[in-house]
Each structure stands twice: as C-alpha cells, then as structure tokens.
Amino acid sequence: MAHQWRGVLREYADRLDISDATPIITLGEGGTPLIPAPALSARTGANVWVKYEGMNPTGSFKDRGMTMAVSKAVEHGAKAVICASTGNTSAAAAAYASHAGIKAAVLVPEGKIAMGKLAQAIAHNAELLQIRGNFDDCLEIARDLAAHYPVHLVNSVNNDRIEGQKTAAFEVVEVLGDAPDIHIVPIGNAGNYTAYSRGYGESLARGDSTKHPRMFGFQAEGSAPIVHGKIVRNPETIASAIRIGNPASWALALTARELTNGYFGAISDTHILEAYRILSAEVGIFVEPASAISVAGLLERAAAGQIPKGSTVVLTVTGHGLKDPQWALKTADGSTITPTVVENNTDEVAGVLGLAKVSV
Ligand SMILES: *Cc1c(COP(=O)(O)O)cnc(C)c1O
C-alpha cells in the first residue's frame, strides 16, 4: 500500500518541541526529492545533488517552518499571524493560516514581490498590504505589531520556523546515509542557513551521520550584507526572495559558519541567471532566481578550486520556478523570447524543426 508522507511535524515528532497539546497544522510539507545532478557533477567533478524545495505545498521551503510556527501559534491560542515577506513567507503563512482557520496579515515591499507569490497570498485569503519600503522596513513593522497587538509573528525570528526548517537536513542524511561534505544554500535572512546547520548538528549528535557538512551560503552582489559585514540600506537584485539588507539571523549564521568551517560569497545577477538557465536546461529543475544562486555558488567555488573532486555536495534550491517565470523568457541581452508561430501544416512544422523526412 502506498505510504503517504505525513508532513514534517509527524515524521519528526521526536525531534521537535511538540506534544499531544499541539494541533498539527499540515499540508504535507517536506519529504522533498533529493535529485542527483549529473550535469553539475560533470561540470565540477563533485558528486552533486539538488534538494528541490519547490516541491513543497506552496512551492518553497517556507512551508517546513510555517507548519511548525502556525501549529505552535494555534497551540498558544493565536487567532491571527503576521509576517513580513519577500513573497514566499506570505504565501506559506496565508496557506497554513487558512488551513488552521485563523487570519494571516502579510506585509510586503511595494512592487517588489513576484506575481505568483502575490497571487498565492491573495488566493489563500490573507490580508496583504504593500508597504512603501523594503523588506527590512516590513519586518520592523511586523515585529512592532506583534509586540503591541494581538498577532503572532511567524517570521524566521520566531525560532519555531528554524525548528521546522531543520528537518530538511534530516531528510538529506536519511537519503545519502550520511551528511554531505558541503551543503550550499541561498541567504536572505539566513534563517535557512541556520536551520540546516542545526539539523546537521542534531543528526551528528544522534549518530545518524559521521560529520557536519561545510555550510556555504550565497547572497546576491547588490544585497550581500553578511559577505561584506555591513547593512545594505537599499538592497538590489533580481533575486527578489533574497533582497534583504539586514538579515534577521545574521549573528546565528556567523556562528554556524564558524562551527562548520563554512563560507559566505556574493554572486552577480548575471551569474545567477546563467545558473538558473543551466539548472533548468541541463538538469531539468525549474526554480526561481534566488534558488539558482546555490548553483551559481557551486560553479564559482569549483572554478576557484574550492570544491574537492569526488566530494558530495548538496544544493538546496529553495523555491519553484513557476512563482516568478518571467526570467525564463528573457535572453542574456534582455530581450523577451516569443515562440515561433507556424502554419497549421506538418511539413511546415517539420521544416521549422529542421527535420528531414524518413523514407519508408
Ligand atoms: C526565503 C527564501 C530564501 C532565503 O532564505 P532565508 O532563510 O531568508 O535566508 C531563499 N530563496 C527563497 C526562494 C526563499 O523563499
């Protein structure tokens, strides 16, 4: 009989702070595929795997943290949750809150979130407000509201989010039979970097793995506060999910890097889009631009001679490509691709496809 994955709270109940009093608000998140990427292995000489978090219910890893955060919020009697978001947190908060039968209010930077994510928050009945400011401004207001009004904050400054997200590391260890040598993630608020590091640490402590992977995290060049060691007032990148100038988990990420002999690097938007194309065209995995920075980071480190041949490397790709598909339709010079239109005729189509007729 087919076994249905039960969501991360039930699957990892023994490793999370939940009890019989915790209502399990789940949409079946987690259990995402870890996919071998032969094209990336060939390019780097490493053994490369992709953890495809776009396969979560709302299309990003945020669901792992949101199942935990909303379940704990409801356990504590919350009737409404609030978050600031570059898009995916709002989609997840809206979906889990609607499932729980409570309200979600989400604050997003005006004009700066992808259409698919905006549609999700609205579809799931969130109260969505566009703030005339950037993500960091939205988070400040959300924290303020949670401190002074009856709303429960579900940004990753809420430790329940990190706890839920650490389960992705457990899944990687289970599939590989050990931790990888290197794990690469995109960095926005650095919550996920922190979560993986915690998850791998716990796996090691339990004896499920023999090592802690080196944690590599990448930020976009125009939005790289951790890499450069200072707040970016007006972060800019096409990778909207990581357009964050003052990461909430900055200090935790520095500790995690220290602990894992990790690395932080910055990647240009051009290289992000190149990697985005490589992943979709050569590996068959479609992600949003922010996710592709993991691939770009791998290629950059490999070119720098920093990825040992034969080592096992896992890349987390954080969100689904359908959330923000416009980038797939752009060429390197910025023009938009429009598919060729052909007459309703087989020979015409064969001609355009460059097919020569087979004689029978
Ligand atoms: C939230 C998000 C990130 C950044 O994760 P942090 O935990 O904020 O560092 C990266 N990619 C996508 C698609 C996201 O939604």
Coordinates of C-alpha atoms and ligand atoms in Angstrom, one line a residue:
M1 CA 0.0 0.0 0.0
A2 CA 1.2 3.5 -0.8
H3 CA 2.5 5.3 2.3
Q4 CA 1.6 8.9 2.4
W5 CA 4.3 11.3 3.8
R6 CA 2.7 12.9 6.9
G7 CA 4.4 16.3 7.0
V8 CA 7.5 17.2 9.0
L9 CA 5.8 17.5 12.4
R10 CA 4.5 14.0 12.4
E11 CA 7.5 12.5 10.6
Y12 CA 10.0 14.1 13.0
A13 CA 7.8 14.4 16.1
D14 CA 10.6 13.0 18.3
R15 CA 13.0 15.9 17.3
L16 CA 10.6 18.8 17.6
D17 CA 9.1 20.6 20.6
I18 CA 5.5 19.3 20.1
S19 CA 3.2 17.4 22.4
D20 CA -0.3 16.0 22.4
A21 CA -1.5 19.5 23.1
T22 CA -0.1 20.7 19.8
P23 CA -2.6 20.8 16.9
I24 CA -0.8 19.6 13.8
I25 CA -1.5 22.1 11.1
T26 CA 0.0 20.5 8.0
L27 CA -0.4 20.5 4.2
G28 CA 2.0 17.5 3.8
E29 CA 5.2 19.6 3.6
G30 CA 8.7 18.1 3.5
G31 CA 9.8 14.8 2.1
T32 CA 11.0 16.7 -1.0
P33 CA 13.2 14.9 -3.6
L34 CA 17.0 14.9 -3.4
I35 CA 17.9 14.7 -7.0
P36 CA 21.3 13.7 -8.5
A37 CA 22.5 16.3 -10.9
P38 CA 24.8 14.6 -13.4
A39 CA 25.3 17.8 -15.5
L40 CA 26.5 19.7 -12.4
S41 CA 28.7 16.7 -11.3
A42 CA 30.3 16.7 -14.8
R43 CA 31.0 20.5 -14.6
T44 CA 32.6 20.3 -11.1
G45 CA 34.0 16.8 -10.6
A46 CA 32.0 16.6 -7.4
N47 CA 29.0 14.3 -6.7
V48 CA 26.2 16.9 -6.8
W49 CA 22.6 16.5 -5.5
V50 CA 19.8 19.0 -5.6
K51 CA 17.3 19.3 -2.7
Y52 CA 14.2 20.5 -4.6
E53 CA 12.3 22.6 -2.1
G54 CA 10.0 23.9 -4.8
M55 CA 8.1 20.6 -4.3
N56 CA 6.6 21.8 -1.1
P57 CA 2.8 22.5 -0.9
T58 CA 3.2 26.3 -1.6
G59 CA 6.3 25.9 -3.6
S60 CA 9.1 26.8 -1.2
F61 CA 10.9 25.6 1.9
K62 CA 9.0 28.2 4.0
D63 CA 6.3 25.5 4.4
R64 CA 8.6 23.5 6.7
G65 CA 8.9 26.4 9.1
M66 CA 5.3 27.5 8.7
T67 CA 3.7 24.2 9.7
M68 CA 5.7 24.5 13.0
A69 CA 5.1 28.2 13.5
V70 CA 1.4 28.1 12.8
S71 CA 0.8 24.9 14.9
K72 CA 2.6 26.5 17.9
A73 CA 0.7 29.7 17.4
V74 CA -2.6 27.9 17.4
E75 CA -1.5 25.9 20.5
H76 CA -0.9 29.2 22.2
G77 CA -4.3 30.4 21.3
A78 CA -3.4 32.8 18.5
K79 CA -6.3 33.9 16.2
A80 CA -4.0 35.8 13.8
V81 CA -0.5 35.6 12.5
I82 CA 1.6 38.3 10.9
C83 CA 4.7 38.3 8.8
A84 CA 6.9 40.5 6.6
S85 CA 7.8 38.8 3.4
T86 CA 9.6 39.0 0.1
G87 CA 6.9 36.7 -1.1
N88 CA 7.3 33.1 -0.1
T89 CA 6.8 33.6 3.6
S90 CA 3.5 35.3 2.9
A91 CA 2.3 32.5 0.6
A92 CA 3.1 29.9 3.2
A93 CA 1.7 31.9 6.1
A94 CA -1.5 32.5 4.2
A95 CA -1.9 28.9 3.3
Y96 CA -1.2 27.4 6.7
A97 CA -3.3 30.1 8.5
S98 CA -6.3 29.4 6.2
H99 CA -5.9 25.7 6.8
A100 CA -5.9 26.4 10.6
G101 CA -8.9 28.7 10.3
I102 CA -7.1 31.7 11.6
K103 CA -6.2 35.1 10.0
A104 CA -3.0 36.0 8.3
A105 CA -1.8 39.5 7.7
V106 CA 1.3 39.9 5.5
L107 CA 3.4 42.9 4.8
V108 CA 5.4 43.0 1.5
P109 CA 7.6 45.7 -0.1
E110 CA 5.5 47.6 -2.7
G111 CA 6.1 46.4 -6.2
K112 CA 8.9 44.1 -5.2
I113 CA 7.4 40.6 -5.0
A114 CA 6.9 38.1 -7.8
M115 CA 3.3 37.9 -9.3
G116 CA 2.9 34.2 -8.4
K117 CA 3.6 34.8 -4.7
L118 CA 1.3 37.7 -4.6
A119 CA -1.4 35.6 -6.2
Q120 CA -0.9 32.8 -3.6
A121 CA -1.3 35.1 -0.6
I122 CA -4.5 36.6 -2.0
A123 CA -5.8 33.1 -3.1
H124 CA -5.3 31.9 0.5
N125 CA -7.3 34.8 1.9
A126 CA -4.5 36.8 3.6
E127 CA -4.8 40.4 4.4
L128 CA -2.0 41.6 2.2
L129 CA -0.6 45.1 2.5
Q130 CA 2.1 46.6 0.3
I131 CA 4.4 48.8 2.3
R132 CA 6.2 51.8 0.8
G133 CA 9.5 50.5 1.9
N134 CA 11.8 47.4 1.6
F135 CA 11.6 44.0 3.3
D136 CA 13.6 45.2 6.3
D137 CA 11.1 48.0 6.9
C138 CA 8.3 45.5 6.6
L139 CA 9.9 43.3 9.2
E140 CA 10.3 46.2 11.6
I141 CA 6.6 47.0 11.4
A142 CA 5.6 43.3 11.8
R143 CA 7.8 43.0 14.9
D144 CA 6.2 46.2 16.3
L145 CA 2.7 44.9 15.6
A146 CA 3.4 41.6 17.3
A147 CA 4.8 43.3 20.3
H148 CA 1.8 45.6 20.8
Y149 CA -1.2 44.0 19.2
P150 CA -2.8 40.5 19.4
V151 CA -1.0 39.0 16.4
H152 CA 1.6 36.2 16.4
L153 CA 4.8 36.8 14.4
V154 CA 5.8 34.0 12.1
N155 CA 8.9 35.4 10.5
S156 CA 12.1 33.4 11.0
V157 CA 13.0 35.5 14.0
N158 CA 10.4 33.1 15.5
N159 CA 12.5 30.0 16.5
D160 CA 9.7 27.7 15.6
R161 CA 10.4 28.5 11.9
I162 CA 14.0 27.5 12.2
E163 CA 13.0 24.3 14.1
G164 CA 10.6 23.2 11.3
Q165 CA 13.2 24.0 8.6
K166 CA 15.9 22.0 10.2
T167 CA 14.0 18.8 9.1
A168 CA 15.4 19.3 5.6
A169 CA 18.8 18.3 6.9
F170 CA 17.4 15.1 8.4
E171 CA 15.9 14.1 5.1
V172 CA 19.3 14.7 3.3
V173 CA 21.1 12.5 5.9
E174 CA 18.4 9.8 5.5
V175 CA 18.7 9.7 1.7
L176 CA 22.5 9.8 1.5
G177 CA 23.1 7.6 4.5
D178 CA 25.4 10.4 5.9
A179 CA 25.8 14.1 5.8
P180 CA 27.3 15.6 2.5
D181 CA 30.8 17.2 2.6
I182 CA 29.4 20.5 1.5
H183 CA 25.9 22.0 1.7
I184 CA 25.0 25.2 -0.2
V185 CA 22.0 27.4 0.4
P186 CA 20.9 30.9 -0.8
I187 CA 21.0 33.5 2.0
G188 CA 18.3 36.2 2.6
N189 CA 17.6 36.4 6.3
A190 CA 19.9 33.5 6.9
G191 CA 17.2 31.5 8.7
N192 CA 17.6 28.5 6.4
Y193 CA 21.4 28.5 6.6
T194 CA 21.0 28.4 10.4
A195 CA 18.3 25.7 10.2
Y196 CA 20.4 23.3 8.1
S197 CA 23.3 23.8 10.3
R198 CA 21.2 23.0 13.4
G199 CA 19.7 20.0 11.6
Y200 CA 23.0 18.6 10.6
G201 CA 24.4 19.2 14.1
E202 CA 21.5 17.2 15.6
S203 CA 21.9 14.4 13.1
L204 CA 25.6 14.1 14.1
A205 CA 24.7 14.2 17.8
R206 CA 22.2 11.3 17.3
G207 CA 24.8 9.3 15.4
D208 CA 22.8 9.4 12.2
S209 CA 25.8 10.9 10.4
T210 CA 29.6 10.9 10.8
K211 CA 30.3 14.6 10.0
H212 CA 28.9 18.1 9.8
P213 CA 29.0 19.4 6.3
R214 CA 30.8 22.7 5.5
M215 CA 27.9 25.2 5.1
F216 CA 28.3 27.5 2.1
G217 CA 25.8 30.4 1.8
F218 CA 25.5 32.9 -1.1
Q219 CA 24.0 36.4 -1.3
A220 CA 23.4 38.5 -4.4
E221 CA 26.1 41.1 -5.0
G222 CA 23.7 44.0 -4.6
S223 CA 22.3 42.6 -1.4
A224 CA 25.3 41.0 0.4
P225 CA 25.4 42.4 4.0
I226 CA 26.8 39.3 5.6
V227 CA 29.5 38.8 3.0
H228 CA 30.6 42.5 3.3
G229 CA 30.0 42.8 7.0
K230 CA 27.6 45.7 6.8
I231 CA 23.9 46.5 6.5
V232 CA 22.8 47.4 2.9
R233 CA 20.3 50.2 3.0
N234 CA 18.9 49.7 -0.4
P235 CA 19.5 46.1 -1.4
E236 CA 19.0 45.4 -5.2
T237 CA 18.9 42.1 -7.1
I238 CA 16.6 40.4 -9.5
A239 CA 16.5 37.5 -6.9
S240 CA 13.6 39.1 -5.0
A241 CA 13.4 36.3 -2.4
I242 CA 16.9 37.3 -1.1
R243 CA 16.7 41.0 -1.5
I244 CA 17.4 41.7 2.2
G245 CA 19.8 44.2 3.6
N246 CA 19.8 43.5 7.3
P247 CA 19.3 39.7 7.8
A248 CA 17.4 38.7 10.9
S249 CA 19.6 35.6 11.6
W250 CA 22.9 37.3 10.9
A251 CA 24.5 36.5 14.2
L252 CA 23.3 32.9 14.1
A253 CA 24.7 32.5 10.6
L254 CA 28.1 33.8 11.6
T255 CA 28.2 31.2 14.4
A256 CA 27.1 28.4 12.1
R257 CA 29.8 29.4 9.6
E258 CA 32.4 29.3 12.3
L259 CA 31.2 25.9 13.6
T260 CA 31.2 24.3 10.2
N261 CA 34.2 25.9 8.6
G262 CA 31.7 27.4 6.2
Y263 CA 31.9 30.1 3.6
F264 CA 29.9 33.2 2.5
G265 CA 30.1 34.5 -1.0
A266 CA 28.4 37.1 -3.3
I267 CA 27.2 36.4 -6.8
S268 CA 26.2 38.8 -9.6
D269 CA 22.7 38.8 -11.0
T270 CA 24.3 37.8 -14.4
H271 CA 25.8 34.7 -12.9
I272 CA 22.5 33.9 -11.0
L273 CA 20.6 34.0 -14.3
E274 CA 23.3 31.8 -16.0
A275 CA 23.0 29.2 -13.3
Y276 CA 19.2 29.5 -13.4
R277 CA 19.3 28.5 -17.1
I278 CA 21.9 25.7 -16.5
L279 CA 19.7 24.1 -13.8
S280 CA 16.5 24.2 -15.9
A281 CA 18.1 23.3 -19.3
E282 CA 20.7 20.7 -18.2
V283 CA 19.3 19.2 -15.0
G284 CA 15.5 19.6 -15.6
I285 CA 14.8 21.5 -12.4
F286 CA 13.0 24.8 -12.6
V287 CA 13.5 27.2 -9.7
E288 CA 13.1 30.9 -9.0
P289 CA 16.2 33.1 -9.5
A290 CA 17.0 33.3 -5.7
S291 CA 17.3 29.5 -5.7
A292 CA 19.7 29.4 -8.6
I293 CA 22.3 31.2 -6.5
S294 CA 23.1 27.8 -4.9
V295 CA 24.1 26.5 -8.4
A296 CA 26.0 29.7 -9.2
G297 CA 27.8 29.5 -5.9
L298 CA 28.8 25.9 -6.6
L299 CA 30.2 26.8 -10.0
E300 CA 32.0 29.8 -8.6
R301 CA 33.6 27.8 -5.9
A302 CA 34.5 25.0 -8.3
A303 CA 36.2 27.5 -10.6
A304 CA 38.1 28.8 -7.6
G305 CA 39.4 25.2 -7.0
Q306 CA 37.4 25.1 -3.7
I307 CA 35.2 22.0 -4.4
P308 CA 37.3 18.8 -3.9
K309 CA 36.8 16.2 -6.7
G310 CA 34.6 13.4 -5.7
S311 CA 33.2 15.2 -2.7
T312 CA 29.5 15.0 -2.1
V313 CA 27.7 18.4 -2.4
V314 CA 24.1 19.1 -1.8
L315 CA 22.5 22.3 -3.1
T316 CA 19.2 23.5 -1.7
V317 CA 17.0 25.1 -4.3
T318 CA 14.5 27.0 -2.3
G319 CA 11.5 27.9 -4.4
H320 CA 9.6 26.8 -7.6
G321 CA 10.3 28.4 -10.9
L322 CA 6.6 28.9 -11.7
K323 CA 6.4 31.5 -8.9
D324 CA 8.4 34.0 -11.0
P325 CA 8.6 32.6 -14.5
Q326 CA 9.4 35.9 -16.4
W327 CA 13.1 35.3 -16.1
A328 CA 13.0 32.1 -18.2
L329 CA 11.6 34.1 -21.1
K330 CA 14.5 36.6 -21.2
T331 CA 17.6 36.2 -23.2
A332 CA 21.1 37.2 -21.9
D333 CA 20.8 40.6 -23.7
G334 CA 17.5 41.2 -22.0
S335 CA 15.1 40.7 -24.9
T336 CA 12.0 38.6 -24.4
I337 CA 11.7 35.2 -26.1
T338 CA 8.5 34.6 -28.1
P339 CA 7.8 31.2 -29.5
T340 CA 7.8 30.9 -33.4
V341 CA 4.4 30.8 -35.0
V342 CA 4.0 28.2 -37.8
E343 CA 1.2 27.4 -40.3
N344 CA -1.2 24.5 -39.4
N345 CA 0.7 22.0 -41.6
T346 CA 3.0 19.1 -40.8
D347 CA 5.6 19.8 -43.4
E348 CA 5.9 23.4 -42.4
V349 CA 6.4 22.3 -38.7
A350 CA 9.0 19.7 -39.8
G351 CA 10.8 22.3 -41.8
V352 CA 11.0 24.8 -38.9
L353 CA 12.2 21.9 -36.6
G354 CA 14.9 21.1 -39.1
L355 CA 13.6 17.5 -39.5
A356 CA 14.4 15.6 -42.7
K357 CA 11.7 13.1 -43.8
V358 CA 12.4 9.4 -43.3
S359 CA 11.8 7.4 -46.4
V360 CA 9.7 4.2 -45.9
Ligands
LIG1 C1 13.1 32.8 2.0 C2 13.8 32.4 0.8 C3 15.2 32.4 0.7 C4 16.1 32.9 1.8 O1 16.0 32.2 3.0 P1 16.5 32.8 4.4 O2 16.1 31.8 5.4 O3 15.7 34.1 4.5 O4 17.9 33.0 4.2 C5 15.8 32.0 -0.4 N1 15.1 31.6 -1.5 C6 13.8 31.6 -1.5 C7 13.0 31.1 -2.7 C8 13.1 32.0 -0.4 O5 11.7 32.0 -0.4

